[in-house]
C-alpha cells in the first residue's frame, strides 16, 4: 500500500521489535467493516519491509482521557544530517528515507528507520476524529506485538480481535510517556523489562504532549519559572496518573522533579544508560575536534544552563547560544550550511538509545572535558501511585538497586539545594572497590575511549563505596563550589542521607548564595520577557 493508505490513529502504540536498546513505534490497525486490516510499513522506495503479521495480545483498554490527550502524529523530526550508524558524519550519504515533520528528506540510520513508518511523514497528521470515534476505535482495537519474523512473514491476525491467552486474565497496564520519539523509545525500554518479568501481562504505551514540549522557543531558564519548574515535563502525565487514567509514567529521571505530588512516588529506577554528556561537532570541522581544540569564538548550542555555565568556567574562549528542540531538530540546526553553531552538547544516553552515538565526537566527564552530568541523567524512573500496592510489587521485579542508590543520592542533593533541572548543578556518581572505578553507577561496566561498554565481573554492591562528586557554578562561570564524598550505602535511604550531607557542605561553601543569585536573574529575565511581549502586543 502507498503511504496515503496508512492512517496513524493509534493512541496507545502496539509493540514492535527492539534493536539493541532501541524501542520502536509500530504500525496501527484500522477498523474496516468490523474487521481489522493491517497495512504494511513502507519505509522508502529503496527499503521496504514488506507485509507484517500481527499477534493479538489482548484487547486494549485505553482510558478516554488518554485517547483525547494523545497527539495525532509524531512531532520528532529526523534531520537530513543524521548519518547511518558506523558511517563518517562528515561524509555524504545517498541513502535517504522520509523523516517525520519538517518536509525534508532525511538520511536515517537503520535503527531510526524502524521507528517511523513512511506514511507518518513530515508535515502530515492524522484526520481529526471526534472523541466518540476515538473511544470506539481504541477500546475495540487489538494491541499487536510484532517481531522481525512478523515483518517478513505473511499476516495471520485474528480478525475477531480477541485472544484467549493468559494475558487476558489481567487488566492491561497503561504506560504514560511524553510524545517525542526518544520518550517513546524509553517507554519501550520499560515495557520490555516489564514484559520479560511478567510475560502474562499486557501493556499499552500512551503518549501525551506536555507543557515543556509545547513551547520549543522560549529558553528553558525562563520557561521553568515558579511552579512551572516542578511540572514542566510531568504535570499533565501526573494528573492522569492520579486520576487512574494511567497506571505508571516513564520519565527521564533528570527531567523528574525531586518533590513529587503527595500521592505519587518513584516505583522503580531501571539500570542506567551512559550518564555522560556528549559533544557533537559541525560537519565543517575536523572529526577529531574536541572542546579544547574548538577555534576561538566558536559557538556551542545548548539549552542547558548547567552545561553552558560549566563550559564558561573551563573554556572562556567559547561562546554559547540557546538551542531548543528535539534531537533531530538540533542536529539539523547544527548541520545546516548557514548554521551559527560549531558544536552542540546532548546527553549520550539519548543518542545511544536512538542509534545516533556515531555522531559523538567526545564523551564529557570529570576526566574528559571537565563536565559533570545532570542529576539522574541516563536513568529512567517509573512513577506510580503511593496506594497502588499491586503496582509496587510489579515494580520490584525490574528495579536496579545500584542505579537506585546512586540516583537517590543525586536527587537528595538537588532537593536539599532546592534546585531544579534548569540550574547549574552538576554531579557524578561512581562505585569504588572490587574491580576498580566505573563511571555511571554500573561497576560491571566501564567505557573505552569510543564510549563502548566493557564488561567486567560485578562485585557485591554492599562491599563498595559510592563516590559522589558535585559542583554548583554561577551562570557566568566565574563562581563555583565543589565537593566529593565517598562511603558505603547499603540502602536507598542511606544514599539519600549521603546526598543531603554533601549538599550541606556545598551550602557551607557558598552554593546557596550562587543559587539565590541565579534565581534573582531568572526572575528578572522572565519579567523582561513579559514586558517585551506586552509591548509587542500593544504595538500590534
XYZ file of C-alpha atoms in Angstrom:
540
model
C 0.000 0.000 0.000
C 1.045 3.583 -0.516
C 1.716 5.961 2.323
C -1.711 7.511 1.776
C -3.344 4.242 2.822
C -1.667 4.379 6.218
C -3.642 6.319 8.820
C -1.999 6.894 12.176
C -4.959 6.684 14.554
C -3.349 4.785 17.405
C -3.100 6.416 20.808
C -1.500 3.607 22.775
C 1.016 2.187 20.372
C 1.360 -1.598 19.739
C 4.676 -3.295 20.393
C 7.476 -3.643 17.820
C 10.918 -5.324 17.870
C 13.896 -3.838 19.649
C 17.336 -3.268 18.102
C 19.869 -3.178 20.948
C 18.353 -0.530 23.231
C 16.160 0.950 20.542
C 12.451 0.872 21.268
C 10.394 1.333 18.164
C 6.976 2.559 17.243
C 4.804 0.026 15.462
C 2.131 0.125 12.850
C -1.515 0.593 13.888
C -4.650 -1.186 12.856
C -7.621 0.327 11.070
C -11.158 -0.786 11.686
C -12.859 -1.682 8.408
C -16.272 -3.420 8.252
C -15.931 -4.760 11.816
C -12.563 -6.343 10.929
C -9.047 -5.046 11.418
C -6.970 -4.760 8.302
C -3.244 -4.406 8.816
C -1.312 -2.181 6.455
C 2.343 -2.866 5.820
C 5.077 -0.395 6.583
C 6.847 1.094 3.612
C 9.946 2.890 4.810
C 11.250 4.175 1.466
C 11.430 3.296 -2.207
C 14.724 1.533 -1.545
C 13.917 -0.033 1.823
C 10.599 -1.855 2.052
C 9.959 -4.231 4.915
C 7.048 -5.965 3.242
C 3.832 -7.101 4.829
C 3.916 -7.887 8.542
C 1.881 -10.151 10.724
C 0.045 -9.279 13.864
C -0.253 -11.324 17.010
C -3.091 -10.184 19.188
C -2.146 -9.996 22.830
C -5.470 -8.928 24.243
C -7.891 -6.064 23.957
C -6.733 -2.525 24.517
C -8.383 -0.761 27.415
C -7.249 2.791 26.816
C -8.786 5.492 29.034
C -10.801 8.169 27.272
C -8.596 10.966 28.603
C -5.531 9.244 27.201
C -7.218 8.861 23.835
C -8.165 12.519 23.680
C -4.853 13.860 25.021
C -2.666 11.812 22.723
C -1.265 13.517 19.614
C -2.492 12.710 16.143
C 1.050 12.066 14.920
C 4.660 12.264 15.901
C 6.438 15.585 16.324
C 10.010 14.287 16.489
C 11.950 15.143 13.340
C 14.945 13.390 11.881
C 17.285 15.760 10.040
C 18.992 15.244 6.744
C 22.281 15.201 8.604
C 21.539 12.104 10.678
C 24.077 9.582 9.430
C 23.787 5.793 9.333
C 25.404 4.037 12.248
C 29.040 3.385 11.542
C 29.314 5.981 8.800
C 31.502 9.052 8.801
C 29.361 12.007 9.905
C 31.444 14.283 7.705
C 30.835 12.288 4.543
C 27.822 12.495 2.233
C 25.375 9.619 2.150
C 22.975 8.920 -0.673
C 20.606 6.610 1.185
C 17.521 8.648 2.052
C 14.208 7.905 3.650
C 11.355 10.020 4.911
C 11.600 11.527 8.378
C 8.809 12.981 10.406
C 7.846 16.607 10.363
C 9.876 19.281 8.637
C 9.238 18.479 4.987
C 12.798 17.480 4.075
C 14.227 14.110 3.097
C 16.480 12.601 5.721
C 19.413 10.242 5.801
C 18.254 7.944 8.565
C 20.257 5.264 10.391
C 18.941 1.732 10.248
C 17.785 1.855 13.870
C 15.818 5.025 13.270
C 14.207 3.580 10.120
C 12.433 1.080 12.371
C 10.889 3.851 14.437
C 8.604 5.535 11.940
C 6.545 4.247 9.018
C 6.949 6.332 5.884
C 3.344 7.398 5.989
C 3.862 9.296 9.228
C 5.556 11.912 7.086
C 6.768 15.359 7.946
C 4.000 17.871 7.943
C 1.243 15.225 7.865
C -1.150 14.487 10.678
C -3.976 12.103 11.273
C -7.526 13.064 10.343
C -9.496 14.831 13.055
C -11.686 12.361 14.908
C -14.478 13.043 17.344
C -13.995 11.848 20.946
C -16.735 9.290 20.322
C -14.875 7.938 17.290
C -11.628 7.788 19.283
C -13.309 5.877 22.095
C -14.993 3.456 19.708
C -11.793 2.833 17.767
C -9.395 2.398 20.665
C -11.490 0.449 23.125
C -12.097 -2.157 20.417
C -8.625 -2.250 18.851
C -6.090 -5.053 19.155
C -2.656 -4.360 20.653
C -0.245 -6.307 18.448
C 3.252 -7.497 19.262
C 5.454 -7.610 16.159
C 8.783 -9.331 15.704
C 11.325 -9.274 12.897
C 9.836 -12.534 11.642
C 6.393 -10.979 11.657
C 7.537 -8.125 9.437
C 8.974 -10.509 6.879
C 6.231 -13.104 7.004
C 2.575 -13.228 5.915
C -0.165 -11.720 8.013
C -2.208 -14.093 10.153
C -4.007 -11.723 12.504
C -7.055 -12.890 14.380
C -9.844 -10.859 12.734
C -12.186 -11.417 15.645
C -9.946 -9.189 17.794
C -9.827 -11.400 20.894
C -7.040 -13.513 22.321
C -7.695 -16.241 24.847
C -4.115 -16.287 26.153
C -3.326 -15.852 29.837
C -2.665 -12.136 29.286
C -6.420 -11.507 29.020
C -6.853 -12.643 32.636
C -5.233 -9.401 33.861
C -6.179 -5.797 33.117
C -3.719 -4.043 30.783
C -1.160 -1.699 32.302
C -1.256 1.776 30.717
C 2.226 3.314 30.463
C 2.272 7.100 30.178
C 5.078 8.910 28.375
C 5.877 12.149 26.622
C 5.179 12.265 22.900
C 8.682 12.512 21.417
C 10.317 9.592 19.625
C 13.028 9.403 22.292
C 10.450 9.356 25.094
C 8.584 6.519 23.398
C 11.839 4.608 22.891
C 12.409 4.970 26.626
C 8.882 3.772 27.345
C 9.584 0.720 25.182
C 12.665 0.035 27.322
C 10.455 -0.099 30.391
C 7.824 -2.142 28.578
C 10.399 -4.731 27.563
C 11.691 -5.054 31.111
C 8.145 -5.477 32.359
C 7.276 -7.995 29.654
C 10.388 -10.041 30.438
C 9.479 -10.077 34.131
C 5.718 -10.524 33.630
C 5.081 -12.238 30.262
C 1.391 -12.804 31.058
C 0.614 -9.101 31.291
C -0.484 -6.705 28.528
C 0.987 -3.199 28.280
C -0.224 -0.089 26.420
C 2.085 2.819 25.555
C 0.158 6.106 25.928
C 1.985 9.228 24.620
C 0.886 12.651 25.903
C 2.022 16.152 24.898
C 3.284 18.002 27.995
C 3.843 21.684 28.693
C 7.597 21.616 28.067
C 7.065 20.137 24.601
C 4.523 22.739 23.504
C 6.895 25.712 23.741
C 10.070 24.916 21.808
C 11.167 28.568 21.509
C 11.350 30.094 24.995
C 14.700 29.397 26.739
C 14.340 26.783 29.475
C 15.787 29.157 32.057
C 12.797 31.459 31.515
C 10.230 28.756 30.781
C 10.848 26.997 34.088
C 9.740 29.795 36.404
C 7.767 29.295 39.623
C 5.508 26.257 39.654
C 6.372 25.550 36.017
C 9.788 24.326 37.131
C 8.138 21.486 39.065
C 5.824 20.276 36.323
C 7.339 21.400 33.035
C 7.759 17.851 31.736
C 5.480 15.918 34.081
C 2.348 17.904 35.034
C -0.164 16.533 32.536
C 1.087 12.973 32.977
C 0.910 13.134 36.774
C -2.660 14.431 36.668
C -3.665 11.432 34.545
C -1.807 9.061 36.869
C -3.581 10.450 39.923
C -6.970 10.129 38.220
C -6.316 6.488 37.273
C -6.180 7.049 33.513
C -2.551 5.882 33.604
C -1.045 3.125 35.745
C 2.602 4.208 35.547
C 4.623 7.032 33.974
C 8.062 6.649 32.401
C 10.329 9.653 32.954
C 13.847 10.549 32.012
C 14.929 10.902 35.627
C 16.806 14.157 35.014
C 13.515 15.821 33.992
C 11.649 14.479 37.013
C 11.086 16.902 39.925
C 12.709 15.919 43.214
C 9.480 16.874 45.007
C 6.593 14.713 43.783
C 2.859 15.187 44.421
C 1.748 13.827 47.805
C 0.001 10.765 46.386
C 2.765 9.743 43.945
C 6.215 8.178 44.274
C 9.019 6.570 42.276
C 8.192 2.884 41.940
C 11.405 1.804 40.234
C 14.556 3.091 38.564
C 15.957 0.969 35.744
C 19.603 0.212 35.033
C 21.309 3.394 33.971
C 22.494 4.101 30.442
C 25.683 6.146 29.940
C 25.085 9.273 32.092
C 27.700 11.468 30.424
C 27.208 14.456 28.172
C 28.433 14.268 24.590
C 29.958 16.771 22.173
C 28.709 16.725 18.575
C 30.562 18.882 16.062
C 29.600 20.525 12.798
C 30.494 18.569 9.626
C 32.559 21.613 8.649
C 35.102 20.873 11.392
C 37.673 18.048 11.564
C 36.102 14.931 13.049
C 38.726 14.724 15.826
C 37.720 18.158 17.200
C 37.231 18.333 20.986
C 36.154 21.083 23.376
C 39.767 22.050 23.934
C 40.529 22.305 20.210
C 37.435 24.244 19.127
C 38.544 27.512 17.499
C 38.466 30.842 19.324
C 34.946 32.271 19.419
C 33.271 29.026 18.331
C 29.582 28.880 19.296
C 28.159 25.890 21.162
C 24.410 25.334 21.060
C 22.766 24.134 24.261
C 19.563 24.754 26.209
C 21.188 23.645 29.474
C 22.224 26.344 31.947
C 24.435 23.761 33.676
C 26.350 22.880 30.525
C 26.857 26.476 29.437
C 27.901 27.634 32.921
C 30.387 24.789 33.379
C 31.953 25.338 29.980
C 32.204 29.110 30.506
C 34.262 28.292 33.596
C 36.549 25.861 31.780
C 36.657 27.260 28.232
C 36.282 31.060 28.307
C 37.275 31.284 24.622
C 33.963 29.691 23.575
C 30.560 31.309 23.021
C 27.152 29.833 23.806
C 23.712 30.183 22.236
C 20.363 28.760 23.303
C 19.212 25.739 21.297
C 15.761 24.200 21.815
C 14.013 21.329 20.091
C 14.154 17.556 19.879
C 17.281 15.632 18.929
C 16.505 15.681 15.207
C 15.828 19.414 15.188
C 19.077 20.172 16.994
C 21.119 18.020 14.640
C 19.510 19.710 11.654
C 20.380 23.140 13.043
C 23.961 22.033 13.679
C 24.442 20.633 10.178
C 22.756 23.411 8.195
C 25.074 25.213 5.765
C 24.380 28.555 7.439
C 24.455 27.132 10.978
C 25.797 29.505 13.643
C 26.849 26.504 15.742
C 30.266 24.865 15.678
C 29.092 22.172 18.088
C 26.214 21.144 20.315
C 26.064 19.155 23.544
C 23.479 16.446 24.192
C 23.051 13.589 26.650
C 24.922 10.497 25.492
C 22.129 8.224 26.744
C 19.519 9.633 24.373
C 21.851 9.451 21.392
C 22.686 5.832 22.163
C 19.044 4.880 22.588
C 18.266 6.420 19.191
C 21.267 4.796 17.494
C 22.946 8.163 16.859
C 26.046 7.711 19.004
C 28.177 7.633 15.839
C 27.791 11.421 15.822
C 29.541 11.765 19.183
C 32.996 13.345 18.939
C 33.834 13.451 22.644
C 32.299 11.967 25.782
C 32.368 14.538 28.583
C 33.043 13.701 32.231
C 35.137 14.931 35.144
C 38.216 13.440 33.481
C 37.345 14.402 29.887
C 36.256 17.962 29.279
C 35.660 18.635 32.989
C 31.881 18.237 32.695
C 29.702 16.748 35.429
C 26.341 15.407 34.294
C 22.832 16.365 35.418
C 21.116 14.713 38.370
C 19.514 11.461 37.216
C 20.877 11.742 33.678
C 20.803 8.470 31.731
C 18.355 6.794 34.137
C 14.669 6.016 33.611
C 12.305 6.482 36.543
C 8.833 4.971 36.830
C 6.261 6.987 38.757
C 3.319 5.238 40.428
C 0.543 5.940 42.934
C 1.594 5.514 46.572
C -1.502 3.499 47.437
C -1.122 1.090 44.499
C 0.346 -1.927 46.302
C -0.071 -4.236 43.316
C 1.971 -1.895 41.117
C 4.648 -1.569 43.807
C 5.037 -5.345 43.761
C 5.321 -5.333 39.972
C 7.945 -2.571 40.039
C 10.124 -4.566 42.431
C 10.755 -7.040 39.621
C 12.517 -4.532 37.346
C 14.277 -2.209 39.806
C 18.066 -1.761 39.504
C 19.489 -1.439 43.012
C 22.804 0.147 42.004
C 21.195 2.842 39.902
C 18.530 3.419 42.556
C 21.094 4.080 45.281
C 23.251 6.341 43.102
C 20.308 8.374 41.808
C 18.778 8.594 45.285
C 21.959 10.317 46.469
C 21.932 12.683 43.485
C 18.259 13.604 43.865
C 18.580 14.146 47.630
C 21.462 16.538 46.982
C 19.415 18.502 44.448
C 16.361 18.541 46.720
C 18.405 19.884 49.642
C 19.882 22.615 47.458
C 16.337 23.415 46.283
C 17.447 23.391 42.681
C 15.501 22.290 39.632
C 16.554 20.672 36.382
C 17.377 24.106 34.909
C 20.013 25.254 37.411
C 23.787 24.742 37.055
C 24.266 21.847 39.466
C 26.449 19.029 38.143
C 27.031 15.619 39.715
C 28.914 12.429 39.027
C 28.406 9.134 40.850
C 30.581 6.052 40.647
C 31.269 2.901 42.608
C 34.681 2.270 44.148
C 36.041 -1.057 45.317
C 36.216 -4.565 43.926
C 37.480 -4.274 40.364
C 38.000 -0.510 40.422
C 36.133 2.634 39.439
C 33.442 2.691 36.783
C 31.576 5.860 35.809
C 27.828 5.637 35.511
C 26.816 3.679 38.653
C 27.304 0.296 36.970
C 30.532 -1.301 38.289
C 30.145 -4.154 35.818
C 30.569 -1.624 33.023
C 33.433 0.676 32.186
C 33.693 2.632 28.956
C 36.537 2.631 26.448
C 37.629 5.760 24.569
C 34.891 5.183 21.986
C 32.158 5.046 24.629
C 31.582 1.297 24.291
C 30.732 -0.654 27.437
C 33.404 -3.074 28.654
C 32.004 -5.936 30.701
C 33.633 -6.982 33.969
C 32.651 -9.299 36.794
C 30.205 -7.470 39.043
C 31.342 -7.064 42.660
C 28.924 -7.048 45.583
C 27.364 -3.593 45.866
C 27.454 -3.738 49.678
C 31.245 -4.135 49.566
C 31.703 -0.964 47.530
C 31.722 2.739 48.252
C 29.506 5.187 46.417
C 31.546 8.182 45.249
C 29.509 11.373 44.820
C 31.051 14.469 43.217
C 29.058 17.686 42.912
C 29.589 21.236 41.691
C 27.478 24.387 41.724
C 28.594 27.110 39.309
C 27.331 30.603 38.542
C 25.774 31.269 35.139
C 28.817 33.263 34.003
C 31.168 30.516 35.199
C 33.147 32.858 37.450
C 31.973 31.466 40.795
C 31.760 27.827 41.786
C 31.929 25.428 44.704
C 32.605 21.708 44.528
C 32.898 18.752 46.849
C 33.370 14.983 46.737
C 32.463 12.308 49.271
C 32.666 8.507 49.364
C 31.055 5.965 51.670
C 29.241 2.651 51.751
C 25.485 2.967 51.343
C 23.521 -0.223 51.866
C 20.068 1.185 51.137
C 18.491 3.950 49.084
C 17.719 5.743 52.358
C 21.403 5.739 53.327
C 22.218 7.076 49.859
C 19.731 9.922 50.386
C 21.414 10.799 53.681
C 24.744 10.953 51.870
C 23.331 13.293 49.228
C 21.868 15.582 51.886
C 25.188 15.797 53.725
C 27.105 16.633 50.535
C 24.558 19.370 49.785
C 25.025 20.849 53.271
C 28.785 21.018 52.722
C 28.214 22.796 49.401
C 25.924 25.288 51.157
C 28.613 25.951 53.758
C 30.993 26.653 50.882
C 28.586 29.226 49.377
C 26.393 27.248 46.971
C 23.226 28.805 48.394
C 24.428 32.317 47.531
C 25.202 31.276 43.946
C 21.772 29.684 43.518
C 19.985 32.643 45.100
C 21.672 34.978 42.632
C 20.674 32.703 39.749
C 17.032 32.707 40.869
C 17.003 36.511 41.002
C 18.486 36.665 37.497
C 15.888 34.201 36.203
C 13.050 36.234 37.660
C 14.451 39.424 36.142
C 14.806 37.757 32.727
C 11.247 36.432 32.891
C 9.918 39.879 33.849
C 11.823 41.494 30.981
C 10.460 38.951 28.518
C 6.906 39.571 29.745
C 7.335 43.317 29.266
C 8.620 42.758 25.729
C 5.624 40.571 24.898
C 3.215 43.173 26.271
C 4.918 45.935 24.290
C 4.757 43.845 21.137
C 1.064 43.107 21.698
C 0.318 46.789 22.316
C 2.087 47.885 19.131
C 0.184 45.382 17.032
